[in-house]
Short mmCIF file of C-alpha atoms in Angstrom, two decimals:
data_model
loop_
_atom_site.label_atom_id
_atom_site.label_comp_id
_atom_site.label_asym_id
_atom_site.label_seq_id
_atom_site.Cartn_x
_atom_site.Cartn_y
_atom_site.Cartn_z
CA MET A 1 0.00 0.00 0.00
CA TYR A 2 1.25 3.41 -0.87
CA GLY A 3 0.69 6.52 1.15
CA THR A 4 -0.58 9.84 -0.11
CA ILE A 5 1.13 10.93 -3.31
CA ARG A 6 2.12 14.53 -3.37
CA ILE A 7 2.81 16.15 -6.74
CA ILE A 8 5.43 18.89 -6.91
CA LYS A 9 6.25 20.89 -10.02
CA VAL A 10 9.94 21.02 -10.76
CA PRO A 11 11.13 24.54 -11.75
CA LEU A 12 13.04 24.39 -15.02
CA SER A 13 15.00 27.62 -14.70
CA SER A 14 15.32 30.73 -12.61
CA LYS A 15 15.88 33.18 -15.47
CA PRO A 16 12.79 34.23 -17.53
CA THR A 17 14.45 33.95 -20.95
CA THR A 18 16.02 30.61 -20.25
CA ALA A 19 12.77 29.40 -18.75
CA LYS A 20 10.86 30.21 -21.95
CA LEU A 21 13.41 28.42 -24.12
CA THR A 22 13.41 25.43 -21.79
CA GLN A 23 9.62 25.32 -21.74
CA ALA A 24 9.53 25.44 -25.53
CA ALA A 25 11.98 22.56 -25.77
CA HIS A 26 10.00 20.60 -23.20
CA THR A 27 6.73 21.22 -25.12
CA PHE A 28 8.36 19.95 -28.33
CA CYS A 29 9.80 16.79 -26.74
CA TYR A 30 7.25 15.89 -24.08
CA GLY A 31 3.96 17.59 -24.90
CA SER A 32 2.21 20.65 -23.55
CA ARG A 33 1.55 19.64 -19.96
CA PRO A 34 4.05 20.30 -17.19
CA LEU A 35 6.59 17.76 -16.01
CA THR A 36 5.79 16.57 -12.51
CA PHE A 37 7.57 14.59 -9.88
CA ALA A 38 5.70 12.15 -7.67
CA ILE A 39 7.05 11.03 -4.31
CA ARG A 40 6.05 7.83 -2.55
CA PRO A 41 6.99 6.87 1.02
CA SER A 42 9.58 4.29 -0.06
CA THR A 43 10.47 5.38 -3.57
CA ALA A 44 10.27 8.14 -6.12
CA ALA A 45 8.68 8.00 -9.56
CA PHE A 46 8.68 10.54 -12.36
CA GLN A 47 5.64 10.97 -14.51
CA ASN A 48 4.77 13.02 -17.58
CA ASN A 49 1.19 14.17 -17.97
CA ALA A 50 1.46 14.53 -21.73
CA VAL A 51 -1.01 12.50 -23.79
CA SER A 52 1.67 11.56 -26.30
CA SER A 53 5.44 11.85 -26.16
CA ILE A 54 8.10 11.91 -28.83
CA ARG A 55 10.85 10.98 -26.38
CA PRO A 56 9.08 9.24 -23.47
CA PHE A 57 12.11 8.99 -21.19
CA SER A 58 9.91 9.74 -18.22
CA SER A 59 8.33 7.03 -16.13
CA THR A 60 4.79 6.31 -15.17
CA ALA A 61 3.68 6.38 -11.57
CA ARG A 62 2.76 2.71 -11.82
CA THR A 63 5.63 0.33 -11.04
CA GLN A 64 5.28 -3.12 -12.61
CA LEU A 65 8.35 -4.69 -10.97
CA ASP A 66 7.75 -6.85 -7.90
CA VAL A 67 10.35 -7.37 -5.19
CA PHE A 68 10.93 -11.13 -4.80
CA PRO A 69 7.48 -12.06 -6.20
CA PRO A 70 5.96 -15.39 -5.08
CA PRO A 71 6.62 -18.21 -7.56
CA ALA A 72 3.70 -19.06 -9.82
CA ASN A 73 1.96 -22.36 -9.07
CA ALA A 74 4.29 -23.07 -6.12
CA PRO A 75 2.13 -23.03 -2.97
CA ASN A 76 4.88 -24.61 -0.85
CA ILE A 77 7.45 -21.87 -1.59
CA LYS A 78 7.49 -18.93 0.80
CA VAL A 79 10.26 -16.81 -0.76
CA THR A 80 13.18 -17.20 -3.16
CA PRO A 81 16.18 -15.28 -1.74
CA PRO A 82 19.06 -14.04 -3.89
CA ALA A 83 21.81 -16.54 -4.63
CA TRP A 84 24.60 -14.08 -3.77
CA HIS A 85 24.47 -12.25 -0.46
CA HIS A 86 26.03 -8.81 -0.53
CA PRO A 87 29.09 -8.21 1.68
CA VAL A 88 28.57 -5.86 4.60
CA TYR A 89 30.06 -2.38 4.06
CA THR A 90 30.76 -0.07 6.97
CA GLU A 91 30.11 3.65 6.72
CA LYS A 92 33.82 4.38 7.09
CA GLN A 93 34.71 2.00 4.25
CA MET A 94 32.22 3.68 1.94
CA ASN A 95 33.41 7.16 2.90
CA ASP A 96 36.98 6.12 2.11
CA ILE A 97 36.13 5.35 -1.53
CA THR A 98 37.99 7.80 -3.78
CA ILE A 99 38.35 8.52 -7.49
CA ALA A 100 41.33 6.66 -8.95
CA HIS A 101 42.82 6.21 -12.42
CA ARG A 102 45.22 3.58 -13.68
CA ALA A 103 47.71 4.97 -16.19
CA ALA A 104 47.59 3.39 -19.64
CA THR A 105 51.13 2.13 -20.23
CA THR A 106 50.74 -0.62 -22.85
CA LEU A 107 49.13 -0.60 -26.28
CA SER A 108 46.32 -2.78 -24.92
CA ASP A 109 45.67 -0.29 -22.12
CA LYS A 110 45.60 2.64 -24.53
CA VAL A 111 43.13 0.89 -26.82
CA ALA A 112 40.90 0.11 -23.83
CA LEU A 113 41.06 3.69 -22.54
CA THR A 114 40.28 5.16 -25.98
CA MET A 115 37.27 2.90 -26.47
CA MET A 116 35.99 3.74 -22.99
CA ARG A 117 36.20 7.47 -23.70
CA ILE A 118 34.25 7.03 -26.93
CA LEU A 119 31.57 5.10 -25.05
CA ARG A 120 31.50 7.75 -22.32
CA MET A 121 30.89 10.53 -24.85
CA GLY A 122 28.03 8.59 -26.40
CA MET A 123 26.43 7.93 -23.02
CA ASP A 124 26.77 11.58 -22.02
CA PHE A 125 25.05 12.65 -25.24
CA PHE A 126 22.14 10.22 -25.14
CA THR A 127 21.43 10.69 -21.43
CA GLY A 128 21.77 14.48 -21.51
CA TYR A 129 24.50 14.42 -18.87
CA SER A 130 26.30 17.58 -17.82
CA HIS A 131 28.17 18.50 -14.67
CA ASP A 132 28.48 21.79 -12.84
CA HIS A 133 31.77 22.09 -10.98
CA ALA A 134 30.21 24.68 -8.68
CA VAL A 135 28.84 21.83 -6.56
CA SER A 136 32.34 21.33 -5.20
CA ARG A 137 31.64 24.31 -2.92
CA GLY A 138 29.21 22.09 -1.01
CA THR A 139 26.79 24.93 -0.25
CA LYS A 140 23.16 24.14 0.50
CA ASN A 141 22.06 26.58 -2.17
CA PRO A 142 20.66 25.11 -5.40
CA ALA A 143 20.96 28.43 -7.28
CA ALA A 144 24.65 28.75 -6.37
CA ALA A 145 25.28 25.22 -7.57
CA ARG A 146 24.13 25.96 -11.12
CA ARG A 147 25.76 28.10 -13.73
CA ALA A 148 23.74 30.65 -15.67
CA GLY A 149 23.37 30.61 -19.46
CA TRP A 150 23.61 27.45 -21.54
CA TYR A 151 24.18 25.02 -18.70
CA SER A 152 21.29 22.60 -18.13
CA PRO A 153 21.33 21.41 -14.50
CA MET A 154 21.04 17.73 -13.70
CA ASP A 155 17.73 17.38 -11.90
CA GLU A 156 16.37 14.24 -10.23
CA ARG A 157 14.82 12.94 -13.42
CA LYS A 158 18.01 13.32 -15.46
CA TRP A 159 20.04 11.50 -12.84
CA LEU A 160 17.65 8.56 -12.89
CA ILE A 161 17.79 8.43 -16.70
CA ARG A 162 21.58 8.29 -16.57
CA CYS A 163 21.67 5.69 -13.80
CA VAL A 164 19.23 3.38 -15.59
CA PHE A 165 21.23 3.61 -18.82
CA LEU A 166 24.56 3.21 -17.03
CA GLU A 167 23.51 0.13 -15.06
CA SER A 168 21.88 -1.55 -18.06
CA VAL A 169 25.25 -1.26 -19.84
CA ALA A 170 27.35 -2.22 -16.81
CA GLY A 171 25.50 -5.52 -16.32
CA VAL A 172 26.71 -6.96 -19.64
CA PRO A 173 30.54 -7.41 -19.40
CA GLY A 174 30.54 -9.77 -16.43
CA MET A 175 27.98 -12.07 -18.05
CA VAL A 176 29.83 -12.09 -21.38
CA ALA A 177 33.17 -12.91 -19.74
CA ALA A 178 31.67 -15.57 -17.47
CA SER A 179 29.81 -17.32 -20.29
CA LEU A 180 32.87 -17.38 -22.54
CA ARG A 181 35.13 -18.67 -19.77
CA HIS A 182 32.52 -21.31 -18.97
CA LEU A 183 32.50 -22.48 -22.59
CA HIS A 184 36.30 -22.44 -22.71
CA SER A 185 36.43 -24.56 -19.56
CA ILE A 186 34.11 -27.32 -20.80
CA ARG A 187 35.64 -27.28 -24.28
CA ARG A 188 39.22 -27.51 -23.03
CA LEU A 189 38.29 -29.91 -20.22
CA GLU A 190 40.10 -27.82 -17.62
CA ARG A 191 39.31 -25.72 -14.55
CA ASP A 192 38.67 -22.00 -14.68
CA ASN A 193 40.36 -21.31 -11.32
CA GLY A 194 37.47 -19.38 -9.82
CA TRP A 195 37.01 -16.57 -12.33
CA ILE A 196 33.51 -17.50 -13.46
CA GLU A 197 31.82 -17.08 -10.08
CA THR A 198 33.26 -13.59 -9.50
CA LEU A 199 32.28 -12.43 -13.00
CA LEU A 200 28.74 -13.77 -12.59
CA GLU A 201 28.45 -12.11 -9.21
CA GLU A 202 29.56 -8.82 -10.75
CA ALA A 203 26.87 -9.07 -13.43
CA TYR A 204 24.29 -9.94 -10.76
CA ASN A 205 25.33 -6.96 -8.64
CA GLU A 206 25.00 -4.55 -11.57
CA ARG A 207 21.56 -5.97 -12.34
CA MET A 208 20.52 -5.32 -8.74
CA HIS A 209 21.58 -1.70 -9.23
CA LEU A 210 19.34 -1.53 -12.28
CA LEU A 211 16.38 -3.15 -10.50
CA THR A 212 16.78 -0.65 -7.67
CA PHE A 213 16.63 2.33 -10.03
CA LEU A 214 13.66 0.78 -11.85
CA LYS A 215 11.84 0.92 -8.53
CA MET A 216 12.39 4.68 -8.62
CA ALA A 217 11.65 5.38 -12.27
CA GLU A 218 10.12 3.37 -15.09
CA PRO A 219 11.60 4.25 -18.53
CA GLY A 220 9.35 5.13 -21.43
CA ARG A 221 9.20 3.42 -24.79
CA PHE A 222 11.94 5.52 -26.40
CA MET A 223 14.35 4.73 -23.56
CA ARG A 224 13.47 1.04 -23.74
CA ALA A 225 14.08 0.98 -27.48
CA MET A 226 17.42 2.71 -27.02
CA LEU A 227 18.45 0.22 -24.33
CA LEU A 228 17.44 -2.68 -26.58
CA GLY A 229 19.54 -1.40 -29.46
CA ALA A 230 22.49 -0.57 -27.22
CA GLN A 231 22.43 -4.00 -25.61
CA GLY A 232 22.37 -5.76 -28.98
CA VAL A 233 25.46 -3.89 -30.16
CA TRP A 234 27.18 -3.90 -26.76
CA TYR A 235 26.85 -7.62 -26.04
CA ASN A 236 28.07 -8.76 -29.45
CA ALA A 237 30.94 -6.26 -29.48
CA LEU A 238 32.13 -7.47 -26.08
CA PHE A 239 31.68 -11.11 -27.09
CA LEU A 240 33.96 -10.74 -30.11
CA SER A 241 36.44 -8.54 -28.22
CA TYR A 242 36.77 -11.04 -25.37
CA LEU A 243 37.53 -13.79 -27.86
CA VAL A 244 40.38 -11.68 -29.26
CA SER A 245 41.84 -10.18 -26.05
CA PRO A 246 40.34 -10.90 -22.59
CA ARG A 247 43.03 -8.76 -20.97
CA THR A 248 42.02 -5.69 -22.98
CA CYS A 249 38.36 -6.25 -22.14
CA HIS A 250 39.04 -6.41 -18.39
CA ARG A 251 41.11 -3.25 -18.61
CA PHE A 252 38.30 -1.58 -20.57
CA VAL A 253 35.76 -2.51 -17.88
CA GLY A 254 38.18 -1.27 -15.22
CA TYR A 255 38.29 2.13 -16.94
CA LEU A 256 34.51 2.06 -17.33
CA GLU A 257 34.11 1.47 -13.60
CA GLU A 258 36.47 4.38 -12.93
CA GLU A 259 33.97 6.59 -14.75
CA ALA A 260 31.10 5.06 -12.78
CA VAL A 261 32.83 6.00 -9.52
CA ILE A 262 33.28 9.55 -10.84
CA THR A 263 29.60 9.74 -11.86
CA TYR A 264 28.30 8.60 -8.48
CA THR A 265 30.77 10.85 -6.64
CA ARG A 266 29.32 13.79 -8.57
CA PHE A 267 25.83 12.51 -7.81
CA LEU A 268 26.64 12.66 -4.10
CA ALA A 269 28.14 16.13 -4.52
CA GLU A 270 24.93 17.34 -6.20
CA ILE A 271 22.87 16.04 -3.28
CA ASP A 272 25.21 17.62 -0.72
CA ALA A 273 25.08 20.94 -2.59
CA GLY A 274 21.29 21.02 -2.35
CA SER A 275 20.76 20.69 -6.11
CA LEU A 276 18.49 17.64 -5.70
CA PRO A 277 16.13 18.57 -2.85
CA LEU A 278 13.57 15.88 -3.65
CA PHE A 279 16.20 13.17 -3.14
CA GLU A 280 17.00 14.57 0.30
CA LYS A 281 13.58 13.48 1.60
CA THR A 282 13.09 10.27 -0.37
CA GLN A 283 13.75 6.79 1.04
CA ALA A 284 15.51 3.98 -0.80
CA PRO A 285 13.28 1.24 -2.26
CA GLU A 286 12.67 -1.89 -0.21
CA ILE A 287 14.63 -4.03 -2.66
CA ALA A 288 17.73 -1.94 -1.88
CA VAL A 289 17.19 -2.06 1.87
CA ARG A 290 17.07 -5.86 1.78
CA TYR A 291 19.92 -6.38 -0.67
CA TRP A 292 22.45 -4.11 1.07
CA ASN A 293 21.07 -4.69 4.58
CA MET A 294 20.77 -0.95 5.02
CA PRO A 295 20.50 -0.06 8.73
CA GLU A 296 17.70 2.00 10.24
CA GLY A 297 18.27 5.72 9.82
CA LYS A 298 20.60 5.15 6.85
CA ARG A 299 18.10 4.40 4.11
CA GLY A 300 17.96 7.63 2.15
CA ILE A 301 18.88 8.12 -1.49
CA ARG A 302 22.29 9.47 -0.51
CA ASP A 303 22.95 6.32 1.52
CA LEU A 304 21.86 4.20 -1.45
CA ILE A 305 24.28 5.97 -3.79
CA MET A 306 27.08 5.41 -1.27
CA TYR A 307 26.49 1.66 -1.46
CA ILE A 308 26.32 1.67 -5.26
CA ARG A 309 29.48 3.74 -5.57
CA ALA A 310 31.31 1.29 -3.30
CA ASP A 311 30.16 -1.57 -5.53
CA GLU A 312 31.47 0.21 -8.62
CA ALA A 313 34.79 0.82 -6.89
CA LYS A 314 34.98 -2.91 -6.17
CA HIS A 315 34.32 -3.75 -9.82
CA ARG A 316 37.03 -1.26 -10.76
CA GLU A 317 39.51 -3.09 -8.53
CA VAL A 318 38.46 -6.55 -9.74
CA ASN A 319 38.72 -5.83 -13.46
CA HIS A 320 42.00 -3.92 -13.24
CA THR A 321 43.42 -6.83 -11.24
CA LEU A 322 42.14 -9.49 -13.65
CA GLY A 323 43.63 -7.46 -16.48
CA ASN A 324 47.05 -7.84 -14.83
CA LEU A 325 46.93 -11.65 -14.59
CA GLU A 326 47.66 -14.52 -16.94
CA GLN A 327 44.22 -15.17 -18.33
CA ARG A 328 44.40 -18.99 -18.57
CA GLU A 329 46.71 -20.02 -15.72
CA ASP A 330 46.30 -17.67 -12.78
CA PRO A 331 43.69 -18.31 -10.06
CA ASN A 332 41.16 -15.69 -9.04
CA PRO A 333 42.82 -13.74 -6.19
CA PHE A 334 39.48 -12.48 -4.84
CA VAL A 335 38.30 -15.94 -3.75
CA SER A 336 41.66 -17.59 -3.03
CA VAL A 337 42.89 -18.59 0.43
CA TYR A 338 46.33 -17.11 1.15
CA LYS A 339 49.16 -18.76 3.03
CA ASP A 340 49.76 -15.65 5.13
CA GLU A 341 46.35 -14.22 6.02
CA ARG A 342 48.00 -11.41 7.99
CA LYS A 343 49.39 -9.92 4.78
CA ARG A 344 47.14 -7.42 3.01
CA HIS A 345 45.43 -9.09 0.05
CA PRO A 346 42.26 -8.76 -2.07
CA GLY A 347 38.96 -10.26 -0.98
CA LYS A 348 35.23 -10.08 -1.61
CA GLY A 349 34.73 -7.00 0.56
CA ILE A 350 36.17 -3.49 0.35
CA GLU A 351 38.30 -3.52 3.51
CA ASN A 352 41.50 -3.86 1.44
CA ILE A 353 40.28 -2.19 -1.74
CA LYS A 354 42.89 -0.91 -4.17
CA GLY A 355 41.60 1.60 -6.72
CA THR A 356 44.04 0.84 -9.55
CA GLY A 357 44.00 -2.93 -9.03
CA TRP A 358 46.53 -5.39 -7.66
CA GLU A 359 49.68 -6.24 -9.58
CA ARG A 360 50.31 -9.88 -10.38
CA GLU A 361 53.45 -9.93 -8.20
CA GLU A 362 51.39 -8.83 -5.19
CA VAL A 363 48.81 -11.62 -5.34
CA ILE A 364 50.21 -14.51 -7.39
#
């Protein structure tokens, strides 16, 4: 049961001229009625009151996704819990997450970095992403956190669009790598040394990010079509690339996760600067509370983004590390048992996280 839904109009601009131009663009793309933002007790959903929409990015207020729905025709089943339980993150560990970049020293690294930058530019264009560096001041003043003129501020709706697109893309590499390594293992009649499980868990974790954001906003038909086309190209491109050079693909994903950490760090900065006031009073969806075991009093949208950013930092570490290893011979250092447990080494959690990855000499 949902509580009372309160509709709040989102101001598009503070300057009259800019407001008129913005309203004209909005009328062209989304119809003549105003864009509204609906808040529910446990989630947030964007809705567009237009009868028809050329670019229906916005979501409806009706959410069709169930959290752990009961199995059909299975009266003896009470609940089906997730196969992978999320590691427990402390608040200090999440606050210690920082932006990091691994220098591209080899030709493989440079190719991976170049391809990531091309993908980043495309994602920025299609999701309408822009960033105002004024948020670094950390002032609780939305007007001070936005530049005047051409700059289009990232409001709550734009952030959800970007997060949905980002997580739908991020959930593909782990599944591609895991499936190919699985096929290699049964074809060559040899062990995989623990890589498959970590890669599958990474894909599962990214999908949980996506399901969480889908509880907050339901994409329209244009966004769904764009995701379908992007996934078709993205999956097949990664599939062929991993056949040619698994090392380059892991480095590419490592660089991609670096950008994800940057994006969510900026997301947090926008919230702290007061640019996203509706997120300050919105609670995380129940699916997120259960998956991350979010404690009482720490279940806001900012807390949710802290958990997701920590996950992305972990994926950054994992893929940069795997890119440093011998792809066929080396065991997975994130699930291995070490002879000297007192020595700092990688693991499933983020207590020993290393932003640029572990070198082969450190773990193997």
